[in-house]
Amino acid sequence: MTLRPLLAGMLAVWLAGCELLPQAPFELPSSRTPSGAAASASGCHAERPSFADDDCLLPEWVAFGLASQRGDRAWREAMLTRLEGTSAERRLARAVALSWGSQGQWDRASELYKADLSAAPVSLQPLLRYWLNELERRRGMAGRLSAAQSAQAQSEARSAALDEEKAELEKKLEALTAIERSINLRQQTEE
């Protein structure tokens, strides 16, 4: 029964869109904007998300996920440095940050999600599972794209090889035709 209110809350946040969420609560202190200051006034702002406060659990993790999605490489590297550690909450926060990084970081993010998802609070697990599924979908699409590009490259290589072989056969055919003409001319002159 406790899953229904959580799902209803997540549905409300999803329908409301990003307007209700802070603009950029997890920026570096030197680049913090007035909207980041307003987010900290709400009481649900932490430098990094944690499992500690049940009231702020979902807002902090959703805001961190959005910040990870918007963050650039420098933000991600700085945040990954801050999130070093072996606790499940830090590993899951690293997974969130890595899941919006380069394709090379997606594998590590997936491993972290899968290893520590069960250690997250029950109310946070559906959100983390959703993010894991989204990451796996992106990884699958990237894998299919890579396979298609590889198949296309192989097809183009085969086509180029066939074109080259065709050109060689045409040269040989022209040479054979020239030899046949020469033989025919000789036979005509001998008669």
mmCIF file with all atom_site columns, C-alpha atoms in Angstrom:
data_model
loop_
_atom_site.group_PDB
_atom_site.id
_atom_site.type_symbol
_atom_site.label_atom_id
_atom_site.label_alt_id
_atom_site.label_comp_id
_atom_site.label_asym_id
_atom_site.label_entity_id
_atom_site.label_seq_id
_atom_site.pdbx_PDB_ins_code
_atom_site.Cartn_x
_atom_site.Cartn_y
_atom_site.Cartn_z
_atom_site.occupancy
_atom_site.B_iso_or_equiv
_atom_site.pdbx_formal_charge
_atom_site.auth_seq_id
_atom_site.auth_comp_id
_atom_site.auth_asym_id
_atom_site.auth_atom_id
_atom_site.pdbx_PDB_model_num
ATOM 1   C CA . MET A 1 1   ? 0.000  0.000   0.000   1.00 0.00 ? 1   MET A CA 1
ATOM 2   C CA . THR A 1 2   ? 2.922  2.431   0.540   1.00 0.00 ? 2   THR A CA 1
ATOM 3   C CA . LEU A 1 3   ? 3.874  2.138   -3.103  1.00 0.00 ? 3   LEU A CA 1
ATOM 4   C CA . ARG A 1 4   ? 0.688  3.863   -4.307  1.00 0.00 ? 4   ARG A CA 1
ATOM 5   C CA . PRO A 1 5   ? 1.421  7.244   -2.671  1.00 0.00 ? 5   PRO A CA 1
ATOM 6   C CA . LEU A 1 6   ? 4.966  7.101   -3.991  1.00 0.00 ? 6   LEU A CA 1
ATOM 7   C CA . LEU A 1 7   ? 3.784  6.336   -7.504  1.00 0.00 ? 7   LEU A CA 1
ATOM 8   C CA . ALA A 1 8   ? 1.110  9.044   -7.242  1.00 0.00 ? 8   ALA A CA 1
ATOM 9   C CA . GLY A 1 9   ? 3.763  11.542  -6.138  1.00 0.00 ? 9   GLY A CA 1
ATOM 10  C CA . MET A 1 10  ? 6.103  10.532  -8.937  1.00 0.00 ? 10  MET A CA 1
ATOM 11  C CA . LEU A 1 11  ? 3.225  10.822  -11.425 1.00 0.00 ? 11  LEU A CA 1
ATOM 12  C CA . ALA A 1 12  ? 2.429  14.317  -10.137 1.00 0.00 ? 12  ALA A CA 1
ATOM 13  C CA . VAL A 1 13  ? 6.067  15.386  -10.482 1.00 0.00 ? 13  VAL A CA 1
ATOM 14  C CA . TRP A 1 14  ? 6.219  13.879  -13.958 1.00 0.00 ? 14  TRP A CA 1
ATOM 15  C CA . LEU A 1 15  ? 3.015  15.632  -15.054 1.00 0.00 ? 15  LEU A CA 1
ATOM 16  C CA . ALA A 1 16  ? 4.101  18.940  -13.545 1.00 0.00 ? 16  ALA A CA 1
ATOM 17  C CA . GLY A 1 17  ? 7.372  18.756  -15.415 1.00 0.00 ? 17  GLY A CA 1
ATOM 18  C CA . CYS A 1 18  ? 10.607 20.373  -14.451 1.00 0.00 ? 18  CYS A CA 1
ATOM 19  C CA . GLU A 1 19  ? 9.026  23.692  -13.468 1.00 0.00 ? 19  GLU A CA 1
ATOM 20  C CA . LEU A 1 20  ? 8.735  22.592  -9.840  1.00 0.00 ? 20  LEU A CA 1
ATOM 21  C CA . LEU A 1 21  ? 12.348 21.532  -9.567  1.00 0.00 ? 21  LEU A CA 1
ATOM 22  C CA . PRO A 1 22  ? 15.247 23.878  -8.803  1.00 0.00 ? 22  PRO A CA 1
ATOM 23  C CA . GLN A 1 23  ? 17.143 25.128  -11.848 1.00 0.00 ? 23  GLN A CA 1
ATOM 24  C CA . ALA A 1 24  ? 20.644 23.902  -10.934 1.00 0.00 ? 24  ALA A CA 1
ATOM 25  C CA . PRO A 1 25  ? 21.026 22.948  -7.284  1.00 0.00 ? 25  PRO A CA 1
ATOM 26  C CA . PHE A 1 26  ? 24.215 20.942  -7.654  1.00 0.00 ? 26  PHE A CA 1
ATOM 27  C CA . GLU A 1 27  ? 26.463 23.393  -9.439  1.00 0.00 ? 27  GLU A CA 1
ATOM 28  C CA . LEU A 1 28  ? 29.912 24.146  -8.194  1.00 0.00 ? 28  LEU A CA 1
ATOM 29  C CA . PRO A 1 29  ? 29.923 26.886  -5.509  1.00 0.00 ? 29  PRO A CA 1
ATOM 30  C CA . SER A 1 30  ? 31.761 29.357  -7.773  1.00 0.00 ? 30  SER A CA 1
ATOM 31  C CA . SER A 1 31  ? 29.028 29.129  -10.423 1.00 0.00 ? 31  SER A CA 1
ATOM 32  C CA . ARG A 1 32  ? 25.995 29.058  -8.127  1.00 0.00 ? 32  ARG A CA 1
ATOM 33  C CA . THR A 1 33  ? 23.089 31.208  -9.298  1.00 0.00 ? 33  THR A CA 1
ATOM 34  C CA . PRO A 1 34  ? 20.273 32.873  -7.351  1.00 0.00 ? 34  PRO A CA 1
ATOM 35  C CA . SER A 1 35  ? 18.011 29.935  -8.269  1.00 0.00 ? 35  SER A CA 1
ATOM 36  C CA . GLY A 1 36  ? 20.495 27.640  -6.496  1.00 0.00 ? 36  GLY A CA 1
ATOM 37  C CA . ALA A 1 37  ? 20.232 29.850  -3.401  1.00 0.00 ? 37  ALA A CA 1
ATOM 38  C CA . ALA A 1 38  ? 16.431 29.624  -3.571  1.00 0.00 ? 38  ALA A CA 1
ATOM 39  C CA . ALA A 1 39  ? 16.676 25.845  -3.719  1.00 0.00 ? 39  ALA A CA 1
ATOM 40  C CA . SER A 1 40  ? 18.737 25.762  -0.539  1.00 0.00 ? 40  SER A CA 1
ATOM 41  C CA . ALA A 1 41  ? 16.119 27.910  1.212   1.00 0.00 ? 41  ALA A CA 1
ATOM 42  C CA . SER A 1 42  ? 13.512 25.176  0.643   1.00 0.00 ? 42  SER A CA 1
ATOM 43  C CA . GLY A 1 43  ? 15.380 22.908  3.062   1.00 0.00 ? 43  GLY A CA 1
ATOM 44  C CA . CYS A 1 44  ? 15.856 20.070  0.549   1.00 0.00 ? 44  CYS A CA 1
ATOM 45  C CA . HIS A 1 45  ? 19.225 20.934  -0.856  1.00 0.00 ? 45  HIS A CA 1
ATOM 46  C CA . ALA A 1 46  ? 22.386 19.039  -0.202  1.00 0.00 ? 46  ALA A CA 1
ATOM 47  C CA . GLU A 1 47  ? 25.759 19.177  -1.861  1.00 0.00 ? 47  GLU A CA 1
ATOM 48  C CA . ARG A 1 48  ? 25.209 15.565  -2.834  1.00 0.00 ? 48  ARG A CA 1
ATOM 49  C CA . PRO A 1 49  ? 22.154 13.351  -2.413  1.00 0.00 ? 49  PRO A CA 1
ATOM 50  C CA . SER A 1 50  ? 21.951 10.990  0.520   1.00 0.00 ? 50  SER A CA 1
ATOM 51  C CA . PHE A 1 51  ? 19.671 8.444   2.125   1.00 0.00 ? 51  PHE A CA 1
ATOM 52  C CA . ALA A 1 52  ? 19.449 10.427  5.370   1.00 0.00 ? 52  ALA A CA 1
ATOM 53  C CA . ASP A 1 53  ? 16.319 12.633  5.148   1.00 0.00 ? 53  ASP A CA 1
ATOM 54  C CA . ASP A 1 54  ? 13.109 10.856  4.089   1.00 0.00 ? 54  ASP A CA 1
ATOM 55  C CA . ASP A 1 55  ? 11.322 14.161  3.373   1.00 0.00 ? 55  ASP A CA 1
ATOM 56  C CA . CYS A 1 56  ? 14.023 15.331  0.993   1.00 0.00 ? 56  CYS A CA 1
ATOM 57  C CA . LEU A 1 57  ? 15.011 11.936  -0.391  1.00 0.00 ? 57  LEU A CA 1
ATOM 58  C CA . LEU A 1 58  ? 13.192 12.067  -3.727  1.00 0.00 ? 58  LEU A CA 1
ATOM 59  C CA . PRO A 1 59  ? 13.566 15.825  -4.385  1.00 0.00 ? 59  PRO A CA 1
ATOM 60  C CA . GLU A 1 60  ? 17.318 15.686  -3.760  1.00 0.00 ? 60  GLU A CA 1
ATOM 61  C CA . TRP A 1 61  ? 17.860 12.628  -5.944  1.00 0.00 ? 61  TRP A CA 1
ATOM 62  C CA . VAL A 1 62  ? 15.642 13.965  -8.753  1.00 0.00 ? 62  VAL A CA 1
ATOM 63  C CA . ALA A 1 63  ? 17.432 17.332  -8.610  1.00 0.00 ? 63  ALA A CA 1
ATOM 64  C CA . PHE A 1 64  ? 20.795 15.559  -8.655  1.00 0.00 ? 64  PHE A CA 1
ATOM 65  C CA . GLY A 1 65  ? 19.672 13.488  -11.649 1.00 0.00 ? 65  GLY A CA 1
ATOM 66  C CA . LEU A 1 66  ? 18.656 16.642  -13.515 1.00 0.00 ? 66  LEU A CA 1
ATOM 67  C CA . ALA A 1 67  ? 21.923 18.355  -12.593 1.00 0.00 ? 67  ALA A CA 1
ATOM 68  C CA . SER A 1 68  ? 23.808 15.293  -13.860 1.00 0.00 ? 68  SER A CA 1
ATOM 69  C CA . GLN A 1 69  ? 21.897 15.411  -17.109 1.00 0.00 ? 69  GLN A CA 1
ATOM 70  C CA . ARG A 1 70  ? 22.656 19.113  -17.589 1.00 0.00 ? 70  ARG A CA 1
ATOM 71  C CA . GLY A 1 71  ? 26.213 18.967  -16.269 1.00 0.00 ? 71  GLY A CA 1
ATOM 72  C CA . ASP A 1 72  ? 29.212 19.096  -18.513 1.00 0.00 ? 72  ASP A CA 1
ATOM 73  C CA . ARG A 1 73  ? 32.369 17.035  -18.316 1.00 0.00 ? 73  ARG A CA 1
ATOM 74  C CA . ALA A 1 74  ? 34.045 19.372  -15.797 1.00 0.00 ? 74  ALA A CA 1
ATOM 75  C CA . TRP A 1 75  ? 31.005 19.292  -13.498 1.00 0.00 ? 75  TRP A CA 1
ATOM 76  C CA . ARG A 1 76  ? 30.868 15.501  -13.735 1.00 0.00 ? 76  ARG A CA 1
ATOM 77  C CA . GLU A 1 77  ? 34.572 15.074  -12.933 1.00 0.00 ? 77  GLU A CA 1
ATOM 78  C CA . ALA A 1 78  ? 34.309 17.431  -9.938  1.00 0.00 ? 78  ALA A CA 1
ATOM 79  C CA . MET A 1 79  ? 31.204 15.637  -8.682  1.00 0.00 ? 79  MET A CA 1
ATOM 80  C CA . LEU A 1 80  ? 32.763 12.194  -9.129  1.00 0.00 ? 80  LEU A CA 1
ATOM 81  C CA . THR A 1 81  ? 35.704 13.351  -7.020  1.00 0.00 ? 81  THR A CA 1
ATOM 82  C CA . ARG A 1 82  ? 33.302 14.485  -4.289  1.00 0.00 ? 82  ARG A CA 1
ATOM 83  C CA . LEU A 1 83  ? 31.407 11.205  -4.478  1.00 0.00 ? 83  LEU A CA 1
ATOM 84  C CA . GLU A 1 84  ? 34.383 8.943   -3.895  1.00 0.00 ? 84  GLU A CA 1
ATOM 85  C CA . GLY A 1 85  ? 33.740 6.316   -1.279  1.00 0.00 ? 85  GLY A CA 1
ATOM 86  C CA . THR A 1 86  ? 32.339 2.845   -0.847  1.00 0.00 ? 86  THR A CA 1
ATOM 87  C CA . SER A 1 87  ? 28.946 3.568   0.718   1.00 0.00 ? 87  SER A CA 1
ATOM 88  C CA . ALA A 1 88  ? 25.907 2.564   -1.313  1.00 0.00 ? 88  ALA A CA 1
ATOM 89  C CA . GLU A 1 89  ? 24.561 6.126   -1.467  1.00 0.00 ? 89  GLU A CA 1
ATOM 90  C CA . ARG A 1 90  ? 27.833 7.470   -2.870  1.00 0.00 ? 90  ARG A CA 1
ATOM 91  C CA . ARG A 1 91  ? 28.130 4.614   -5.342  1.00 0.00 ? 91  ARG A CA 1
ATOM 92  C CA . LEU A 1 92  ? 24.550 5.177   -6.527  1.00 0.00 ? 92  LEU A CA 1
ATOM 93  C CA . ALA A 1 93  ? 25.162 8.926   -6.804  1.00 0.00 ? 93  ALA A CA 1
ATOM 94  C CA . ARG A 1 94  ? 28.248 8.131   -8.911  1.00 0.00 ? 94  ARG A CA 1
ATOM 95  C CA . ALA A 1 95  ? 26.065 5.873   -11.055 1.00 0.00 ? 95  ALA A CA 1
ATOM 96  C CA . VAL A 1 96  ? 23.651 8.759   -11.639 1.00 0.00 ? 96  VAL A CA 1
ATOM 97  C CA . ALA A 1 97  ? 26.503 11.099  -12.609 1.00 0.00 ? 97  ALA A CA 1
ATOM 98  C CA . LEU A 1 98  ? 28.190 8.497   -14.827 1.00 0.00 ? 98  LEU A CA 1
ATOM 99  C CA . SER A 1 99  ? 24.949 7.560   -16.571 1.00 0.00 ? 99  SER A CA 1
ATOM 100 C CA . TRP A 1 100 ? 24.909 11.000  -18.210 1.00 0.00 ? 100 TRP A CA 1
ATOM 101 C CA . GLY A 1 101 ? 28.581 10.916  -19.124 1.00 0.00 ? 101 GLY A CA 1
ATOM 102 C CA . SER A 1 102 ? 30.221 9.452   -22.185 1.00 0.00 ? 102 SER A CA 1
ATOM 103 C CA . GLN A 1 103 ? 29.277 6.059   -23.574 1.00 0.00 ? 103 GLN A CA 1
ATOM 104 C CA . GLY A 1 104 ? 32.440 4.676   -22.008 1.00 0.00 ? 104 GLY A CA 1
ATOM 105 C CA . GLN A 1 105 ? 31.094 5.586   -18.565 1.00 0.00 ? 105 GLN A CA 1
ATOM 106 C CA . TRP A 1 106 ? 27.725 3.921   -19.099 1.00 0.00 ? 106 TRP A CA 1
ATOM 107 C CA . ASP A 1 107 ? 29.046 0.412   -18.394 1.00 0.00 ? 107 ASP A CA 1
ATOM 108 C CA . ARG A 1 108 ? 30.442 1.497   -15.020 1.00 0.00 ? 108 ARG A CA 1
ATOM 109 C CA . ALA A 1 109 ? 27.182 3.293   -14.178 1.00 0.00 ? 109 ALA A CA 1
ATOM 110 C CA . SER A 1 110 ? 25.197 0.151   -14.972 1.00 0.00 ? 110 SER A CA 1
ATOM 111 C CA . GLU A 1 111 ? 27.457 -1.968  -12.747 1.00 0.00 ? 111 GLU A CA 1
ATOM 112 C CA . LEU A 1 112 ? 27.060 0.486   -9.856  1.00 0.00 ? 112 LEU A CA 1
ATOM 113 C CA . TYR A 1 113 ? 23.275 0.641   -10.214 1.00 0.00 ? 113 TYR A CA 1
ATOM 114 C CA . LYS A 1 114 ? 22.955 -3.130  -10.294 1.00 0.00 ? 114 LYS A CA 1
ATOM 115 C CA . ALA A 1 115 ? 25.316 -3.670  -7.362  1.00 0.00 ? 115 ALA A CA 1
ATOM 116 C CA . ASP A 1 116 ? 23.758 -1.143  -4.974  1.00 0.00 ? 116 ASP A CA 1
ATOM 117 C CA . LEU A 1 117 ? 20.136 -0.692  -6.024  1.00 0.00 ? 117 LEU A CA 1
ATOM 118 C CA . SER A 1 118 ? 18.871 -3.041  -3.330  1.00 0.00 ? 118 SER A CA 1
ATOM 119 C CA . ALA A 1 119 ? 20.745 -1.049  -0.647  1.00 0.00 ? 119 ALA A CA 1
ATOM 120 C CA . ALA A 1 120 ? 18.768 2.124   -1.433  1.00 0.00 ? 120 ALA A CA 1
ATOM 121 C CA . PRO A 1 121 ? 15.711 3.051   0.617   1.00 0.00 ? 121 PRO A CA 1
ATOM 122 C CA . VAL A 1 122 ? 12.569 1.357   -0.653  1.00 0.00 ? 122 VAL A CA 1
ATOM 123 C CA . SER A 1 123 ? 10.975 4.690   -1.568  1.00 0.00 ? 123 SER A CA 1
ATOM 124 C CA . LEU A 1 124 ? 13.962 5.566   -3.797  1.00 0.00 ? 124 LEU A CA 1
ATOM 125 C CA . GLN A 1 125 ? 14.323 2.206   -5.534  1.00 0.00 ? 125 GLN A CA 1
ATOM 126 C CA . PRO A 1 126 ? 11.629 2.790   -8.233  1.00 0.00 ? 126 PRO A CA 1
ATOM 127 C CA . LEU A 1 127 ? 13.342 6.016   -9.335  1.00 0.00 ? 127 LEU A CA 1
ATOM 128 C CA . LEU A 1 128 ? 16.766 4.381   -9.419  1.00 0.00 ? 128 LEU A CA 1
ATOM 129 C CA . ARG A 1 129 ? 15.351 1.358   -11.254 1.00 0.00 ? 129 ARG A CA 1
ATOM 130 C CA . TYR A 1 130 ? 13.762 3.703   -13.804 1.00 0.00 ? 130 TYR A CA 1
ATOM 131 C CA . TRP A 1 131 ? 17.101 5.439   -14.328 1.00 0.00 ? 131 TRP A CA 1
ATOM 132 C CA . LEU A 1 132 ? 18.841 2.065   -14.686 1.00 0.00 ? 132 LEU A CA 1
ATOM 133 C CA . ASN A 1 133 ? 16.273 0.954   -17.279 1.00 0.00 ? 133 ASN A CA 1
ATOM 134 C CA . GLU A 1 134 ? 16.711 4.230   -19.164 1.00 0.00 ? 134 GLU A CA 1
ATOM 135 C CA . LEU A 1 135 ? 20.477 3.757   -19.111 1.00 0.00 ? 135 LEU A CA 1
ATOM 136 C CA . GLU A 1 136 ? 20.164 0.172   -20.351 1.00 0.00 ? 136 GLU A CA 1
ATOM 137 C CA . ARG A 1 137 ? 17.868 1.374   -23.138 1.00 0.00 ? 137 ARG A CA 1
ATOM 138 C CA . ARG A 1 138 ? 20.450 3.971   -24.214 1.00 0.00 ? 138 ARG A CA 1
ATOM 139 C CA . ARG A 1 139 ? 23.221 1.356   -24.031 1.00 0.00 ? 139 ARG A CA 1
ATOM 140 C CA . GLY A 1 140 ? 21.139 -1.004  -26.166 1.00 0.00 ? 140 GLY A CA 1
ATOM 141 C CA . MET A 1 141 ? 20.454 1.698   -28.733 1.00 0.00 ? 141 MET A CA 1
ATOM 142 C CA . ALA A 1 142 ? 24.140 2.628   -28.838 1.00 0.00 ? 142 ALA A CA 1
ATOM 143 C CA . GLY A 1 143 ? 25.049 -1.048  -29.274 1.00 0.00 ? 143 GLY A CA 1
ATOM 144 C CA . ARG A 1 144 ? 22.555 -1.470  -32.103 1.00 0.00 ? 144 ARG A CA 1
ATOM 145 C CA . LEU A 1 145 ? 23.821 1.723   -33.749 1.00 0.00 ? 145 LEU A CA 1
ATOM 146 C CA . SER A 1 146 ? 27.412 0.519   -33.456 1.00 0.00 ? 146 SER A CA 1
ATOM 147 C CA . ALA A 1 147 ? 26.465 -2.871  -34.921 1.00 0.00 ? 147 ALA A CA 1
ATOM 148 C CA . ALA A 1 148 ? 24.605 -1.185  -37.781 1.00 0.00 ? 148 ALA A CA 1
ATOM 149 C CA . GLN A 1 149 ? 27.558 1.106   -38.490 1.00 0.00 ? 149 GLN A CA 1
ATOM 150 C CA . SER A 1 150 ? 29.908 -1.876  -38.432 1.00 0.00 ? 150 SER A CA 1
ATOM 151 C CA . ALA A 1 151 ? 27.645 -3.819  -40.793 1.00 0.00 ? 151 ALA A CA 1
ATOM 152 C CA . GLN A 1 152 ? 27.446 -0.794  -43.090 1.00 0.00 ? 152 GLN A CA 1
ATOM 153 C CA . ALA A 1 153 ? 31.227 -0.418  -43.069 1.00 0.00 ? 153 ALA A CA 1
ATOM 154 C CA . GLN A 1 154 ? 31.617 -4.129  -43.903 1.00 0.00 ? 154 GLN A CA 1
ATOM 155 C CA . SER A 1 155 ? 29.042 -3.793  -46.663 1.00 0.00 ? 155 SER A CA 1
ATOM 156 C CA . GLU A 1 156 ? 30.846 -0.781  -48.099 1.00 0.00 ? 156 GLU A CA 1
ATOM 157 C CA . ALA A 1 157 ? 34.174 -2.630  -47.915 1.00 0.00 ? 157 ALA A CA 1
ATOM 158 C CA . ARG A 1 158 ? 32.628 -5.635  -49.704 1.00 0.00 ? 158 ARG A CA 1
ATOM 159 C CA . SER A 1 159 ? 31.126 -3.336  -52.326 1.00 0.00 ? 159 SER A CA 1
ATOM 160 C CA . ALA A 1 160 ? 34.494 -1.629  -52.883 1.00 0.00 ? 160 ALA A CA 1
ATOM 161 C CA . ALA A 1 161 ? 36.214 -5.024  -53.198 1.00 0.00 ? 161 ALA A CA 1
ATOM 162 C CA . LEU A 1 162 ? 33.591 -6.169  -55.695 1.00 0.00 ? 162 LEU A CA 1
ATOM 163 C CA . ASP A 1 163 ? 33.993 -2.942  -57.704 1.00 0.00 ? 163 ASP A CA 1
ATOM 164 C CA . GLU A 1 164 ? 37.753 -3.503  -57.778 1.00 0.00 ? 164 GLU A CA 1
ATOM 165 C CA . GLU A 1 165 ? 37.311 -7.128  -58.854 1.00 0.00 ? 165 GLU A CA 1
ATOM 166 C CA . LYS A 1 166 ? 34.839 -6.036  -61.548 1.00 0.00 ? 166 LYS A CA 1
ATOM 167 C CA . ALA A 1 167 ? 37.339 -3.480  -62.898 1.00 0.00 ? 167 ALA A CA 1
ATOM 168 C CA . GLU A 1 168 ? 40.066 -6.172  -63.035 1.00 0.00 ? 168 GLU A CA 1
ATOM 169 C CA . LEU A 1 169 ? 37.728 -8.587  -64.824 1.00 0.00 ? 169 LEU A CA 1
ATOM 170 C CA . GLU A 1 170 ? 36.775 -5.882  -67.328 1.00 0.00 ? 170 GLU A CA 1
ATOM 171 C CA . LYS A 1 171 ? 40.480 -5.296  -68.076 1.00 0.00 ? 171 LYS A CA 1
ATOM 172 C CA . LYS A 1 172 ? 41.014 -9.035  -68.576 1.00 0.00 ? 172 LYS A CA 1
ATOM 173 C CA . LEU A 1 173 ? 37.939 -9.232  -70.799 1.00 0.00 ? 173 LEU A CA 1
ATOM 174 C CA . GLU A 1 174 ? 39.221 -6.334  -72.907 1.00 0.00 ? 174 GLU A CA 1
ATOM 175 C CA . ALA A 1 175 ? 42.600 -8.075  -73.209 1.00 0.00 ? 175 ALA A CA 1
ATOM 176 C CA . LEU A 1 176 ? 40.932 -11.352 -74.232 1.00 0.00 ? 176 LEU A CA 1
ATOM 177 C CA . THR A 1 177 ? 38.762 -9.505  -76.732 1.00 0.00 ? 177 THR A CA 1
ATOM 178 C CA . ALA A 1 178 ? 41.855 -7.864  -78.219 1.00 0.00 ? 178 ALA A CA 1
ATOM 179 C CA . ILE A 1 179 ? 43.566 -11.278 -78.489 1.00 0.00 ? 179 ILE A CA 1
ATOM 180 C CA . GLU A 1 180 ? 40.468 -12.762 -80.151 1.00 0.00 ? 180 GLU A CA 1
ATOM 181 C CA . ARG A 1 181 ? 40.351 -9.896  -82.667 1.00 0.00 ? 181 ARG A CA 1
ATOM 182 C CA . SER A 1 182 ? 44.028 -10.386 -83.411 1.00 0.00 ? 182 SER A CA 1
ATOM 183 C CA . ILE A 1 183 ? 43.471 -14.108 -84.025 1.00 0.00 ? 183 ILE A CA 1
ATOM 184 C CA . ASN A 1 184 ? 40.459 -13.395 -86.250 1.00 0.00 ? 184 ASN A CA 1
ATOM 185 C CA . LEU A 1 185 ? 42.445 -10.842 -88.296 1.00 0.00 ? 185 LEU A CA 1
ATOM 186 C CA . ARG A 1 186 ? 45.257 -13.365 -88.788 1.00 0.00 ? 186 ARG A CA 1
ATOM 187 C CA . GLN A 1 187 ? 42.863 -16.017 -89.915 1.00 0.00 ? 187 GLN A CA 1
ATOM 188 C CA . GLN A 1 188 ? 41.272 -13.624 -92.412 1.00 0.00 ? 188 GLN A CA 1
ATOM 189 C CA . THR A 1 189 ? 44.625 -12.599 -93.873 1.00 0.00 ? 189 THR A CA 1
ATOM 190 C CA . GLU A 1 190 ? 45.735 -16.221 -94.241 1.00 0.00 ? 190 GLU A CA 1
ATOM 191 C CA . GLU A 1 191 ? 42.701 -17.140 -96.297 1.00 0.00 ? 191 GLU A CA 1
#
